[in-house]
């Protein structure tokens, strides 16, 4: 079945899960990556014989608000789709229900849903996830549901949705060790790296992609406030949550 992955993935977790699921159905799958502020393929019509795999992260229990307009030009014609939301071991809250509503309003037909765990942006929460077992489970799920006609029941989540989707309050700093290589600008999904390679807090979505990508370690969150928050948050979310699948 011709399959297309649609993903938004600043730090790679949603992309990794999405690729595993799409490849399980179609090794030659196409990809519409919504992560960069500008991109190709974002105005696209899908037919009823195709499969779409949507894989997005969870920001405060919701879909990232910045990603939704980037998907608005996608349209289905009763096109079957697999929906995945990827979260940092706290909870996915209303994100999966929000994604279901979003794609149904645009002509897609959900046939399966998944709430999947990856490393949290903050602290050291579930570092190393998705691991091999996570990706294998996601691939097996996609292969199983690919021929489904539809969901047996609505996906979990409340309507109206909770507040969320805007990112966090911590915005990366830039130290004097910055080499001005521009890598942070390349990976920022919000165009939030401005003059002097400093972060614009009005645009930043607190994904920390710049911190993870900076080869000089100049992008950082080295403040006492963040260190204490990350310590407490890591302790609170230490217990491993398992992935959930819905058919």
PDB file of N, CA and C in Angstrom, residues 191-225:
ATOM      1  N   UNK A 191      11.999  29.069  13.935  1.00  0.00           N
ATOM      2  CA  UNK A 191      12.715  30.248  13.489  1.00  0.00           C
ATOM      3  C   UNK A 191      13.031  31.183  14.639  1.00  0.00           C
ATOM      4  N   UNK A 192      13.389  30.607  15.780  1.00  0.00           N
ATOM      5  CA  UNK A 192      13.542  31.392  17.004  1.00  0.00           C
ATOM      6  C   UNK A 192      14.982  31.759  17.330  1.00  0.00           C
ATOM      7  N   UNK A 193      15.931  31.439  16.452  1.00  0.00           N
ATOM      8  CA  UNK A 193      17.327  31.796  16.691  1.00  0.00           C
ATOM      9  C   UNK A 193      17.615  33.085  15.937  1.00  0.00           C
ATOM     10  N   UNK A 194      17.822  34.144  16.682  1.00  0.00           N
ATOM     11  CA  UNK A 194      17.932  35.461  16.074  1.00  0.00           C
ATOM     12  C   UNK A 194      19.338  36.016  16.052  1.00  0.00           C
ATOM     13  N   UNK A 195      19.446  37.328  16.183  1.00  0.00           N
ATOM     14  CA  UNK A 195      20.723  38.035  16.123  1.00  0.00           C
ATOM     15  C   UNK A 195      21.668  37.516  17.193  1.00  0.00           C
ATOM     16  N   UNK A 196      22.936  37.327  16.785  1.00  0.00           N
ATOM     17  CA  UNK A 196      23.923  36.811  17.724  1.00  0.00           C
ATOM     18  C   UNK A 196      23.661  35.376  18.141  1.00  0.00           C
ATOM     19  N   UNK A 197      22.815  34.684  17.381  1.00  0.00           N
ATOM     20  CA  UNK A 197      22.432  33.297  17.656  1.00  0.00           C
ATOM     21  C   UNK A 197      21.777  33.151  19.032  1.00  0.00           C
ATOM     22  N   UNK A 198      21.152  34.230  19.487  1.00  0.00           N
ATOM     23  CA  UNK A 198      20.396  34.195  20.735  1.00  0.00           C
ATOM     24  C   UNK A 198      18.956  33.760  20.459  1.00  0.00           C
ATOM     25  N   UNK A 199      18.332  33.167  21.462  1.00  0.00           N
ATOM     26  CA  UNK A 199      16.970  32.657  21.340  1.00  0.00           C
ATOM     27  C   UNK A 199      15.960  33.780  21.526  1.00  0.00           C
ATOM     28  N   UNK A 200      15.000  33.840  20.625  1.00  0.00           N
ATOM     29  CA  UNK A 200      13.879  34.771  20.757  1.00  0.00           C
ATOM     30  C   UNK A 200      12.802  34.083  21.587  1.00  0.00           C
ATOM     31  N   UNK A 201      12.587  34.473  22.841  1.00  0.00           N
ATOM     32  CA  UNK A 201      11.610  33.779  23.691  1.00  0.00           C
ATOM     33  C   UNK A 201      10.176  33.909  23.191  1.00  0.00           C
ATOM     34  N   UNK A 202       9.904  34.911  22.373  1.00  0.00           N
ATOM     35  CA  UNK A 202       8.556  35.065  21.841  1.00  0.00           C
ATOM     36  C   UNK A 202       8.219  34.054  20.763  1.00  0.00           C
ATOM     37  N   UNK A 203       9.241  33.443  20.184  1.00  0.00           N
ATOM     38  CA  UNK A 203       9.027  32.436  19.137  1.00  0.00           C
ATOM     39  C   UNK A 203       9.384  31.018  19.597  1.00  0.00           C
ATOM     40  N   UNK A 204      10.270  30.915  20.564  1.00  0.00           N
ATOM     41  CA  UNK A 204      10.785  29.615  21.006  1.00  0.00           C
ATOM     42  C   UNK A 204       9.663  28.735  21.558  1.00  0.00           C
ATOM     43  N   UNK A 205       9.674  27.450  21.175  1.00  0.00           N
ATOM     44  CA  UNK A 205       8.692  26.497  21.685  1.00  0.00           C
ATOM     45  C   UNK A 205       9.314  25.543  22.709  1.00  0.00           C
ATOM     46  N   UNK A 206      10.531  25.836  23.133  1.00  0.00           N
ATOM     47  CA  UNK A 206      11.187  25.069  24.210  1.00  0.00           C
ATOM     48  C   UNK A 206      11.360  23.596  23.878  1.00  0.00           C
ATOM     49  N   UNK A 207      11.677  23.297  22.623  1.00  0.00           N
ATOM     50  CA  UNK A 207      11.892  21.892  22.247  1.00  0.00           C
ATOM     51  C   UNK A 207      13.320  21.436  22.535  1.00  0.00           C
ATOM     52  N   UNK A 208      14.250  22.382  22.708  1.00  0.00           N
ATOM     53  CA  UNK A 208      15.660  22.123  22.997  1.00  0.00           C
ATOM     54  C   UNK A 208      16.390  21.436  21.849  1.00  0.00           C
ATOM     55  N   UNK A 209      15.829  21.506  20.641  1.00  0.00           N
ATOM     56  CA  UNK A 209      16.536  20.932  19.488  1.00  0.00           C
ATOM     57  C   UNK A 209      17.885  21.599  19.303  1.00  0.00           C
ATOM     58  N   UNK A 210      17.958  22.894  19.552  1.00  0.00           N
ATOM     59  CA  UNK A 210      19.223  23.616  19.378  1.00  0.00           C
ATOM     60  C   UNK A 210      20.277  23.140  20.372  1.00  0.00           C
ATOM     61  N   UNK A 211      19.853  22.852  21.601  1.00  0.00           N
ATOM     62  CA  UNK A 211      20.792  22.374  22.607  1.00  0.00           C
ATOM     63  C   UNK A 211      21.377  21.027  22.195  1.00  0.00           C
ATOM     64  N   UNK A 212      20.527  20.148  21.716  1.00  0.00           N
ATOM     65  CA  UNK A 212      20.994  18.812  21.349  1.00  0.00           C
ATOM     66  C   UNK A 212      21.868  18.835  20.093  1.00  0.00           C
ATOM     67  N   UNK A 213      21.656  19.834  19.242  1.00  0.00           N
ATOM     68  CA  UNK A 213      22.385  19.869  17.967  1.00  0.00           C
ATOM     69  C   UNK A 213      23.672  20.675  18.033  1.00  0.00           C
ATOM     70  N   UNK A 214      23.847  21.544  19.025  1.00  0.00           N
ATOM     71  CA  UNK A 214      24.986  22.465  19.051  1.00  0.00           C
ATOM     72  C   UNK A 214      26.303  21.708  19.236  1.00  0.00           C
ATOM     73  N   UNK A 215      27.217  21.761  18.265  1.00  0.00           N
ATOM     74  CA  UNK A 215      28.468  20.995  18.383  1.00  0.00           C
ATOM     75  C   UNK A 215      29.436  21.572  19.409  1.00  0.00           C
ATOM     76  N   UNK A 216      29.257  22.849  19.779  1.00  0.00           N
ATOM     77  CA  UNK A 216      30.166  23.486  20.732  1.00  0.00           C
ATOM     78  C   UNK A 216      29.617  23.512  22.149  1.00  0.00           C
ATOM     79  N   UNK A 217      28.386  23.038  22.332  1.00  0.00           N
ATOM     80  CA  UNK A 217      27.768  23.099  23.650  1.00  0.00           C
ATOM     81  C   UNK A 217      27.424  24.513  24.080  1.00  0.00           C
ATOM     82  N   UNK A 218      27.342  25.425  23.108  1.00  0.00           N
ATOM     83  CA  UNK A 218      27.059  26.822  23.435  1.00  0.00           C
ATOM     84  C   UNK A 218      25.591  27.043  23.766  1.00  0.00           C
ATOM     85  N   UNK A 219      24.720  26.321  23.109  1.00  0.00           N
ATOM     86  CA  UNK A 219      23.302  26.400  23.450  1.00  0.00           C
ATOM     87  C   UNK A 219      23.084  25.580  24.724  1.00  0.00           C
ATOM     88  N   UNK A 220      22.471  26.189  25.713  1.00  0.00           N
ATOM     89  CA  UNK A 220      22.395  25.527  27.008  1.00  0.00           C
ATOM     90  C   UNK A 220      21.188  26.008  27.792  1.00  0.00           C
ATOM     91  N   UNK A 221      20.919  25.293  28.894  1.00  0.00           N
ATOM     92  CA  UNK A 221      19.900  25.710  29.840  1.00  0.00           C
ATOM     93  C   UNK A 221      20.503  25.624  31.230  1.00  0.00           C
ATOM     94  N   UNK A 222      21.673  26.244  31.366  1.00  0.00           N
ATOM     95  CA  UNK A 222      22.461  26.142  32.599  1.00  0.00           C
ATOM     96  C   UNK A 222      22.084  27.252  33.566  1.00  0.00           C
ATOM     97  N   UNK A 223      20.918  27.110  34.171  1.00  0.00           N
ATOM     98  CA  UNK A 223      20.489  28.051  35.203  1.00  0.00           C
ATOM     99  C   UNK A 223      20.066  27.266  36.437  1.00  0.00           C
ATOM    100  N   UNK A 224      20.212  27.831  37.632  1.00  0.00           N
ATOM    101  CA  UNK A 224      19.780  27.123  38.850  1.00  0.00           C
ATOM    102  C   UNK A 224      18.291  26.783  38.812  1.00  0.00           C
ATOM    103  N   UNK A 225      17.476  27.681  38.270  1.00  0.00           N
ATOM    104  CA  UNK A 225      16.037  27.427  38.216  1.00  0.00           C
ATOM    105  C   UNK A 225      15.734  26.186  37.387  1.00  0.00           C
TER     106      UNK A 225
END
